[in-house]
PDB file of N, CA and C in Angstrom:
ATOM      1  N   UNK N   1      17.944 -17.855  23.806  1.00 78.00           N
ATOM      2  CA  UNK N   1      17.137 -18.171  22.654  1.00 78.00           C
ATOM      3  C   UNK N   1      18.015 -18.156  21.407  1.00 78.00           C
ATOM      4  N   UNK N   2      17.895 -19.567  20.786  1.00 87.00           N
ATOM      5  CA  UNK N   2      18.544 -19.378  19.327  1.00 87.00           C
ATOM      6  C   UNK N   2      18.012 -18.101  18.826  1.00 87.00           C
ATOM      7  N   UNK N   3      19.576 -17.740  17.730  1.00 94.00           N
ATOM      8  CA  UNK N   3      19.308 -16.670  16.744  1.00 94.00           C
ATOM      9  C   UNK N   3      19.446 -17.147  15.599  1.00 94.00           C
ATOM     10  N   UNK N   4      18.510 -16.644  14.473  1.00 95.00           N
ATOM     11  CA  UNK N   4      18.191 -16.912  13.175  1.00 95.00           C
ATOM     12  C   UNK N   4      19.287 -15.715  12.483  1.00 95.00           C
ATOM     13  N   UNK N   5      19.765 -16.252  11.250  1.00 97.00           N
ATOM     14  CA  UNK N   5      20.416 -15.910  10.395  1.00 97.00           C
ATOM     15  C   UNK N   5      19.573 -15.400   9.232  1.00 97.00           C
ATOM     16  N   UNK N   6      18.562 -14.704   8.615  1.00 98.00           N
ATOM     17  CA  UNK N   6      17.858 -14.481   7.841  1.00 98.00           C
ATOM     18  C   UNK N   6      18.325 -13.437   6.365  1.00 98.00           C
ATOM     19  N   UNK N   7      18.093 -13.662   5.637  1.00 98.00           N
ATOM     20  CA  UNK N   7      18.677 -12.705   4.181  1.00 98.00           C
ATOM     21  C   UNK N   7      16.869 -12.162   3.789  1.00 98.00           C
ATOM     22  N   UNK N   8      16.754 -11.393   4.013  1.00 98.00           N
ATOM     23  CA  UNK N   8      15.690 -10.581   3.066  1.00 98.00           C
ATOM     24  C   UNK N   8      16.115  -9.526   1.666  1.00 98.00           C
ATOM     25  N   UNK N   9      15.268  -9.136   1.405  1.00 98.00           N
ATOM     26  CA  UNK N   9      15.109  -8.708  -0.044  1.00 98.00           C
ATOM     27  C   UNK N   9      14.186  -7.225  -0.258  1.00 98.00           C
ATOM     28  N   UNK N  10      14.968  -6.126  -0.339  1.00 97.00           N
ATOM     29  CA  UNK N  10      14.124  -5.275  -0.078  1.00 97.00           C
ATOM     30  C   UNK N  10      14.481  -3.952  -1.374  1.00 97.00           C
ATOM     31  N   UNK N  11      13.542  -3.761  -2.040  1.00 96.00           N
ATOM     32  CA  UNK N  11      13.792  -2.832  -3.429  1.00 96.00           C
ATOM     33  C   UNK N  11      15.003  -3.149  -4.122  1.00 96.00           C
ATOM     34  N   UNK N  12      15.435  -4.721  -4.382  1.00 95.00           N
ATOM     35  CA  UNK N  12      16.886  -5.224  -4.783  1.00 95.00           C
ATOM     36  C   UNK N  12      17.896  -5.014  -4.053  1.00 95.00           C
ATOM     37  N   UNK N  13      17.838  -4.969  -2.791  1.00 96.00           N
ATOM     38  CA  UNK N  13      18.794  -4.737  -1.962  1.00 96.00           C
ATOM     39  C   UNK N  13      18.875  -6.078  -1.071  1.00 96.00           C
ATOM     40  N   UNK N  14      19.822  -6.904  -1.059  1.00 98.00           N
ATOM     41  CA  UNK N  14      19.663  -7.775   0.445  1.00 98.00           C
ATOM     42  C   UNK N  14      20.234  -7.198   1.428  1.00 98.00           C
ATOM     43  N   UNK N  15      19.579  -7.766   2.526  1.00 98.00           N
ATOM     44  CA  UNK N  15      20.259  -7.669   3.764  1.00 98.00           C
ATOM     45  C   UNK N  15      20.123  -8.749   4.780  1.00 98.00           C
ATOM     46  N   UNK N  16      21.148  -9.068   5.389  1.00 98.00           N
ATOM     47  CA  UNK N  16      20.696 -10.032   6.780  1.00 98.00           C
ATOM     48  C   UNK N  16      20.736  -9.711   7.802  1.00 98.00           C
ATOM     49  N   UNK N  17      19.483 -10.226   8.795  1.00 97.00           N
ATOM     50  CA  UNK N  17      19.277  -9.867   9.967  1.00 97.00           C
ATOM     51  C   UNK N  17      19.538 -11.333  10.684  1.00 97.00           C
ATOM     52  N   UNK N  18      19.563 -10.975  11.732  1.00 97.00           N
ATOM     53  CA  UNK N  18      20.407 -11.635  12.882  1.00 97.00           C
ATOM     54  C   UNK N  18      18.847 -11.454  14.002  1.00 97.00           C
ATOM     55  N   UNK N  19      17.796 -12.943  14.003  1.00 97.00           N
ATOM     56  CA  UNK N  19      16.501 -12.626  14.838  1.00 97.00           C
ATOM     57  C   UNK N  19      16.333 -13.923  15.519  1.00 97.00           C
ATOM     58  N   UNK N  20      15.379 -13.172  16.353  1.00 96.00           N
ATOM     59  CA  UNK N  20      14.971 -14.410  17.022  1.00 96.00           C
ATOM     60  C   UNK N  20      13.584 -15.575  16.603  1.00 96.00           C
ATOM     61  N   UNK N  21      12.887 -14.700  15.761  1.00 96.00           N
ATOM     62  CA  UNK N  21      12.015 -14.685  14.952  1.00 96.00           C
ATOM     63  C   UNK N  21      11.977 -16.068  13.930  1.00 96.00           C
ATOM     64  N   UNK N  22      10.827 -16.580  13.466  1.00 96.00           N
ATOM     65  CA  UNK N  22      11.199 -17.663  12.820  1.00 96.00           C
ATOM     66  C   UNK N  22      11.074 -17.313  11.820  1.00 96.00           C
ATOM     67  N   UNK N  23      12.402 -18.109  10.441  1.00 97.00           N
ATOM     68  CA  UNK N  23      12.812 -17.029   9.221  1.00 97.00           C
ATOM     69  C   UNK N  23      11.910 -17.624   8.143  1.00 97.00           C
ATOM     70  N   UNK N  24      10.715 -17.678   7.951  1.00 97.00           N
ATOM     71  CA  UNK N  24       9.620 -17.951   7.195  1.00 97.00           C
ATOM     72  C   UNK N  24       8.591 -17.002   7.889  1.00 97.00           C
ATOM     73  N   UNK N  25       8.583 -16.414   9.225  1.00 98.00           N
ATOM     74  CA  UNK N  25       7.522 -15.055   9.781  1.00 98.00           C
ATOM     75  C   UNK N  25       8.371 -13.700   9.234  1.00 98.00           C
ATOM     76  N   UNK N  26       9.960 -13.845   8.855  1.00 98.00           N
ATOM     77  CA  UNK N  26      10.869 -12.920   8.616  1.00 98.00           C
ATOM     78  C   UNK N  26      10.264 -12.307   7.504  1.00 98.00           C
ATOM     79  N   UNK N  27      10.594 -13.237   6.790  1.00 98.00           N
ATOM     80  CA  UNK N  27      10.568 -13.460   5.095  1.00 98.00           C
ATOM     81  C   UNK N  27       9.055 -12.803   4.429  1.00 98.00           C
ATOM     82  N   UNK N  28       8.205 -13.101   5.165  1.00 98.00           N
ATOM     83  CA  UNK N  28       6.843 -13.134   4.990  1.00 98.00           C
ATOM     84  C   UNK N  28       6.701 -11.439   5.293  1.00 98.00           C
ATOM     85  N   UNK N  29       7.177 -10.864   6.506  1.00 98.00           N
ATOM     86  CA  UNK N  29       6.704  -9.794   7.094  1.00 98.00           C
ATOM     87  C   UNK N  29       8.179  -8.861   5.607  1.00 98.00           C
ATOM     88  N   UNK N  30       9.282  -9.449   5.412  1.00 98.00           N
ATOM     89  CA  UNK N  30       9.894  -8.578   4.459  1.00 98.00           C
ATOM     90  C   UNK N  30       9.392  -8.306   2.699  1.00 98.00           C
ATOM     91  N   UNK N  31       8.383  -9.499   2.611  1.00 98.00           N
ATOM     92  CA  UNK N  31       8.018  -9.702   0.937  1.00 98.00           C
ATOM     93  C   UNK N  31       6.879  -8.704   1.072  1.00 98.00           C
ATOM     94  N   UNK N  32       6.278  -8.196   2.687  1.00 98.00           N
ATOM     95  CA  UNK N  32       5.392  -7.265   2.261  1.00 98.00           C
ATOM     96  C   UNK N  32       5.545  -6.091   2.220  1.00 98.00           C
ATOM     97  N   UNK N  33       7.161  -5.825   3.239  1.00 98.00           N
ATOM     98  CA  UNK N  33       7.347  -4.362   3.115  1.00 98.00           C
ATOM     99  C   UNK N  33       7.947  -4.194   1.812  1.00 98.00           C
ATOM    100  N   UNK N  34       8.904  -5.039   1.223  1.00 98.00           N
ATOM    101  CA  UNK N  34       9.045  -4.317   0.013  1.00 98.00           C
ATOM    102  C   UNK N  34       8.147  -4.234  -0.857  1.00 98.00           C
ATOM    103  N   UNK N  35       6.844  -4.758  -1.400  1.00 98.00           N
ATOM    104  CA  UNK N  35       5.314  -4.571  -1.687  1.00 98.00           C
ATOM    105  C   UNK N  35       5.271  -3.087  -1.551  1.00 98.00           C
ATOM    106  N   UNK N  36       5.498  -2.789  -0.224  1.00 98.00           N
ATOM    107  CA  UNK N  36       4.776  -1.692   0.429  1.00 98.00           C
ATOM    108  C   UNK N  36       5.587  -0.643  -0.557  1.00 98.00           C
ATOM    109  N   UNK N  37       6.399  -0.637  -0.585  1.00 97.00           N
ATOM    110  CA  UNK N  37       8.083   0.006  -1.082  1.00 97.00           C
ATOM    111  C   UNK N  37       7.939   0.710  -2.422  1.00 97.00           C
ATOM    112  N   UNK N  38       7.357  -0.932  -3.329  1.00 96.00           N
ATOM    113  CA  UNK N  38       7.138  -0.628  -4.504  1.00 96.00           C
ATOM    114  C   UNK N  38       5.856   0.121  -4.701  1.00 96.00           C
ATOM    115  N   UNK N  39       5.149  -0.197  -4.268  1.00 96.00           N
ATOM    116  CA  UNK N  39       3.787   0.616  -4.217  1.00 96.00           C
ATOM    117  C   UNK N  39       4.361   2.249  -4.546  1.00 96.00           C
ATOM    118  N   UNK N  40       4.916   2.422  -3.334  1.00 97.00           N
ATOM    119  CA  UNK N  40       5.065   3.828  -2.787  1.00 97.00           C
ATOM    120  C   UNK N  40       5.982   4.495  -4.110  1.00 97.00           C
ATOM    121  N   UNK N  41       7.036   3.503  -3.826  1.00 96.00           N
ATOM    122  CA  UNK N  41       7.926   4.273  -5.054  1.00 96.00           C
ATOM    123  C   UNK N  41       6.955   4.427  -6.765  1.00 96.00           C
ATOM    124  N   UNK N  42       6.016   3.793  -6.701  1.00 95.00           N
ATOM    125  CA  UNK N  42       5.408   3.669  -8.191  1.00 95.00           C
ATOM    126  C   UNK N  42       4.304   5.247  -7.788  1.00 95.00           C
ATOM    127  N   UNK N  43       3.505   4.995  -6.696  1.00 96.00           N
ATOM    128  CA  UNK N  43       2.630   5.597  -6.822  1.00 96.00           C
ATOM    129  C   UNK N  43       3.408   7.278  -6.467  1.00 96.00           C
ATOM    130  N   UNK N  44       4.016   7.524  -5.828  1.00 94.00           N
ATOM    131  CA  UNK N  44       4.658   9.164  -5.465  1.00 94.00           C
ATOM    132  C   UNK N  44       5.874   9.178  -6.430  1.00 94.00           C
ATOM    133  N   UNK N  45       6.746   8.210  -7.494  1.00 90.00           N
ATOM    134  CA  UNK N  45       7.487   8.557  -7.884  1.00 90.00           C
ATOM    135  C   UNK N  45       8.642   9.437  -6.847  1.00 90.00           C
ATOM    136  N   UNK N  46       9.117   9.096  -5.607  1.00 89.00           N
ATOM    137  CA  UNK N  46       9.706   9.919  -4.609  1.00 89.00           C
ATOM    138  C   UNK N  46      11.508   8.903  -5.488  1.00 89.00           C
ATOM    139  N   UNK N  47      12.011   9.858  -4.774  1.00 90.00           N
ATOM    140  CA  UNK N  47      13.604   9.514  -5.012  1.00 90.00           C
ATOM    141  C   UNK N  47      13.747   8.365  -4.020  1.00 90.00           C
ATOM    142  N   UNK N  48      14.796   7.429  -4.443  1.00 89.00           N
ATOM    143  CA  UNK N  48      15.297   6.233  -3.625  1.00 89.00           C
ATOM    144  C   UNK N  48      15.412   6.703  -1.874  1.00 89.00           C
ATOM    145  N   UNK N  49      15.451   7.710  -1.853  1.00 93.00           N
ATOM    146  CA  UNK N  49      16.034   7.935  -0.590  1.00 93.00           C
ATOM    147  C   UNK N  49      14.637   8.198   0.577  1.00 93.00           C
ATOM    148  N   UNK N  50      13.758   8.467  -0.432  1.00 97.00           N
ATOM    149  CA  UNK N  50      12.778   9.232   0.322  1.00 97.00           C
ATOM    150  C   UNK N  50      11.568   7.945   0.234  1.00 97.00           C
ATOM    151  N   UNK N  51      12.238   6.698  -0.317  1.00 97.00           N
ATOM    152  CA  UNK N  51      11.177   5.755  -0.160  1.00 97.00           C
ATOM    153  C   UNK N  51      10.733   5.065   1.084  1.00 97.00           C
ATOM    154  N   UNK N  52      11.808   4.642   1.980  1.00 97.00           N
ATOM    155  CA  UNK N  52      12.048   4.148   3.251  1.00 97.00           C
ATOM    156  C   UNK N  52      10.974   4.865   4.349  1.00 97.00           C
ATOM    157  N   UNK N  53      11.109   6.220   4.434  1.00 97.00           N
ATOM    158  CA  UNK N  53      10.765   6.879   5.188  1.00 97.00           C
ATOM    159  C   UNK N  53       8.994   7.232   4.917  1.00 97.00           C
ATOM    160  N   UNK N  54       8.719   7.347   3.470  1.00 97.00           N
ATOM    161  CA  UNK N  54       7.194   6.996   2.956  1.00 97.00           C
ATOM    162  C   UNK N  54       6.645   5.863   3.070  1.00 97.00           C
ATOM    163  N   UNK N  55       7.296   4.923   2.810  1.00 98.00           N
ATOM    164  CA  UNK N  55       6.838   3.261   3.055  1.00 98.00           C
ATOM    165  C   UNK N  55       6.562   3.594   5.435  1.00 98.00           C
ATOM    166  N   UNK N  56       7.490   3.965   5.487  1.00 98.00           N
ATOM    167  CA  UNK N  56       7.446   3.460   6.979  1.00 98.00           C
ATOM    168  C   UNK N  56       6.194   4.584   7.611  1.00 98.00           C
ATOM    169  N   UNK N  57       5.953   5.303   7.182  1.00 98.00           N
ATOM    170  CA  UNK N  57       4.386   6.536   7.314  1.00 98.00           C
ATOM    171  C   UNK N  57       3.116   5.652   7.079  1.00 98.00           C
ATOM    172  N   UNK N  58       3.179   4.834   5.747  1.00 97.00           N
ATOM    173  CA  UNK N  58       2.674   4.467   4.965  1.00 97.00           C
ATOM    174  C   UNK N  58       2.105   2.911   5.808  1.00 97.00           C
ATOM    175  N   UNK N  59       3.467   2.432   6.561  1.00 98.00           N
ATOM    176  CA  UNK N  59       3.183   1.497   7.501  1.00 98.00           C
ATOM    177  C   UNK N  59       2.015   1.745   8.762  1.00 98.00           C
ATOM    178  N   UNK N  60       2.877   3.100   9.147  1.00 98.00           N
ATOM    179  CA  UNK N  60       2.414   3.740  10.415  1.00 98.00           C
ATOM    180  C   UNK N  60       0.830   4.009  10.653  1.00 98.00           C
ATOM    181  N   UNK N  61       0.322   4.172   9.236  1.00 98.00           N
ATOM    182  CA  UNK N  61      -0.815   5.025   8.754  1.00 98.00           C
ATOM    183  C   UNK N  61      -1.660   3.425   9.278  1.00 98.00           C
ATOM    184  N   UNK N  62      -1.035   2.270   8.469  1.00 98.00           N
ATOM    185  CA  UNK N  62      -2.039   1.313   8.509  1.00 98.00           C
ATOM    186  C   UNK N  62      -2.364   0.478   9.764  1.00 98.00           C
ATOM    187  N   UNK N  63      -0.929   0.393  10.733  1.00 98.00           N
ATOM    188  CA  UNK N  63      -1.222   0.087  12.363  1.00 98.00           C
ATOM    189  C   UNK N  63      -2.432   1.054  12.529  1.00 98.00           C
ATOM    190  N   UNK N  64      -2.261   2.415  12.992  1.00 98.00           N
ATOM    191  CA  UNK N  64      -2.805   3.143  13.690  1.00 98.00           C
ATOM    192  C   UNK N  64      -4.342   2.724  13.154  1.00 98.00           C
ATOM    193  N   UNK N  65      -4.830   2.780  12.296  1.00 98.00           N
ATOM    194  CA  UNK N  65      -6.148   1.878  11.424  1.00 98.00           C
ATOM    195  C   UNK N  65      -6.598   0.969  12.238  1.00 98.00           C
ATOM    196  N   UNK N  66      -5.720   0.077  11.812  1.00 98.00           N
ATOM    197  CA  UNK N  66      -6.036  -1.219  12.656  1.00 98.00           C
ATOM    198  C   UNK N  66      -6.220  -1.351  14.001  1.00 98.00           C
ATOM    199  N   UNK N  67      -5.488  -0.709  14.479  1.00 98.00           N
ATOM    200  CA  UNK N  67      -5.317  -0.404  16.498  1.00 98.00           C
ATOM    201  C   UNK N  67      -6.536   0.451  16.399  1.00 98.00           C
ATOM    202  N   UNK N  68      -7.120   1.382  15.470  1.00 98.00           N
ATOM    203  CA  UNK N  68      -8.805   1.918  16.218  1.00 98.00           C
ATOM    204  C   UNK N  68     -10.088   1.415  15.629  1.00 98.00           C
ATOM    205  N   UNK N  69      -9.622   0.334  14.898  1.00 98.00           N
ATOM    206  CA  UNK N  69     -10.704  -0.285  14.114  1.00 98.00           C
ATOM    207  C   UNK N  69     -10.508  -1.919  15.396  1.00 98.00           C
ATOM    208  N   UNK N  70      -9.690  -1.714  15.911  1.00 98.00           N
ATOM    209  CA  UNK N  70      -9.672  -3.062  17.057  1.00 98.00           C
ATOM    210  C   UNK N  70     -10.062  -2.447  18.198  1.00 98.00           C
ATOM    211  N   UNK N  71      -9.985  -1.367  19.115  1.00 98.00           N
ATOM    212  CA  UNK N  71     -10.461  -0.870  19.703  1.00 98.00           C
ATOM    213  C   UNK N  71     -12.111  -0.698  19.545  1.00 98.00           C
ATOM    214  N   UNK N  72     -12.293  -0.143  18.233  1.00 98.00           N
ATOM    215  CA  UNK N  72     -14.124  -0.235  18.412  1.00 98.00           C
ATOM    216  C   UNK N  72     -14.468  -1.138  17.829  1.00 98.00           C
ATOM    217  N   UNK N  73     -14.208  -2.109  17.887  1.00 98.00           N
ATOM    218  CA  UNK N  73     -14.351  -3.614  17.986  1.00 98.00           C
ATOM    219  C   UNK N  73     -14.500  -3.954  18.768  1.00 98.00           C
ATOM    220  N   UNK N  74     -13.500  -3.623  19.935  1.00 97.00           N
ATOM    221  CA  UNK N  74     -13.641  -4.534  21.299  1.00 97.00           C
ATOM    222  C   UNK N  74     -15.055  -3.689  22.104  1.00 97.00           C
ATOM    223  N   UNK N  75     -14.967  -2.306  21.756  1.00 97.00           N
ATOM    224  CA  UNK N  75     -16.409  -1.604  22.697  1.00 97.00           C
ATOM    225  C   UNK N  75     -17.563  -1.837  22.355  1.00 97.00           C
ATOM    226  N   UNK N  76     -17.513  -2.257  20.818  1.00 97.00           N
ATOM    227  CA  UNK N  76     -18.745  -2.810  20.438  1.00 97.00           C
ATOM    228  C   UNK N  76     -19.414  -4.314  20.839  1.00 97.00           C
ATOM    229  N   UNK N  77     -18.212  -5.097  20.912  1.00 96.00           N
ATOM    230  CA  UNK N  77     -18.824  -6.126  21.933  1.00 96.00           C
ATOM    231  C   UNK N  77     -18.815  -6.018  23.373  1.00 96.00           C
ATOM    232  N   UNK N  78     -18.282  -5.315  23.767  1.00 96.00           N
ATOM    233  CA  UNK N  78     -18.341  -5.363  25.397  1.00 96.00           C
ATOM    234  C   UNK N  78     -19.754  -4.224  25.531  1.00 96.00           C
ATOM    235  N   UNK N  79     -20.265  -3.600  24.849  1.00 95.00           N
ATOM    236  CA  UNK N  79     -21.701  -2.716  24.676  1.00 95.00           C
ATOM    237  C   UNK N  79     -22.726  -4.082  24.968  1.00 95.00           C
ATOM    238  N   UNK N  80     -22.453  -4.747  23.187  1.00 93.00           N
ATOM    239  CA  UNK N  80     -23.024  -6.216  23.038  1.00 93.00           C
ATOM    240  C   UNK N  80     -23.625  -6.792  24.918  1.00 93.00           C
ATOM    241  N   UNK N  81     -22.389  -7.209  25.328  1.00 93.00           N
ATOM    242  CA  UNK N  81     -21.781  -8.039  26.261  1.00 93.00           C
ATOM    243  C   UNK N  81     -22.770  -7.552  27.357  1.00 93.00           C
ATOM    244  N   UNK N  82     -22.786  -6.036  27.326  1.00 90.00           N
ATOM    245  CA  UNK N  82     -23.450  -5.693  28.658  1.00 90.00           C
ATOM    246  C   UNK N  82     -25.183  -5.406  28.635  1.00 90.00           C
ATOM    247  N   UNK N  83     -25.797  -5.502  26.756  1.00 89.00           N
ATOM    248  CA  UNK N  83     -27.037  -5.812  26.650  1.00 89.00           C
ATOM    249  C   UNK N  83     -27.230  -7.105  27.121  1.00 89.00           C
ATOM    250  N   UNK N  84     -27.072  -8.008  27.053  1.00 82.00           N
ATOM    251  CA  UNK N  84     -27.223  -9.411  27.731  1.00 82.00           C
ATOM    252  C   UNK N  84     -27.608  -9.680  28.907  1.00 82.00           C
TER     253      UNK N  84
END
């Protein structure tokens, strides 16, 4: 599989990654973590160092959300599914 050459942009920092990924899904998924970044760094005022690791909690916090808000999603229609 081709590899993509990608430059993202993250709290004024670039970096390039080397993906397989297409570099407009890259780009897209990096303009939100640094979002996420700035958020964090505005709202806790944490030191540069301690932003990475709050942003990535901060990530963590919002999968885990989503993965049990999709889960009782899916039981609520398969409940649905089995009134029928």
């Amino acid at each position: 599989m081709k590899k993509n050459k990608v430059v993202i942009h993250l709290m004024g920092h670039d970096y390039t990654l080397l993906t397989d990924q297409q570099p407009e899904k890259v780009q897209r998924l990096a303009r939100y973590v640094d979002r996420k970044m700035r958020e964090v760094a505005i709202t806790t005022r944490a030191g540069e160092t301690m932003v990475p690791t709050l942003t990535a909690m901060t990530l963590a916090d919002e999968l885990f959300r989503a993965q049990d808000e999709n889960t009782r999603l899916i039981r609520e229609l398969s409940a649905r599914q089995k009134e029928e």
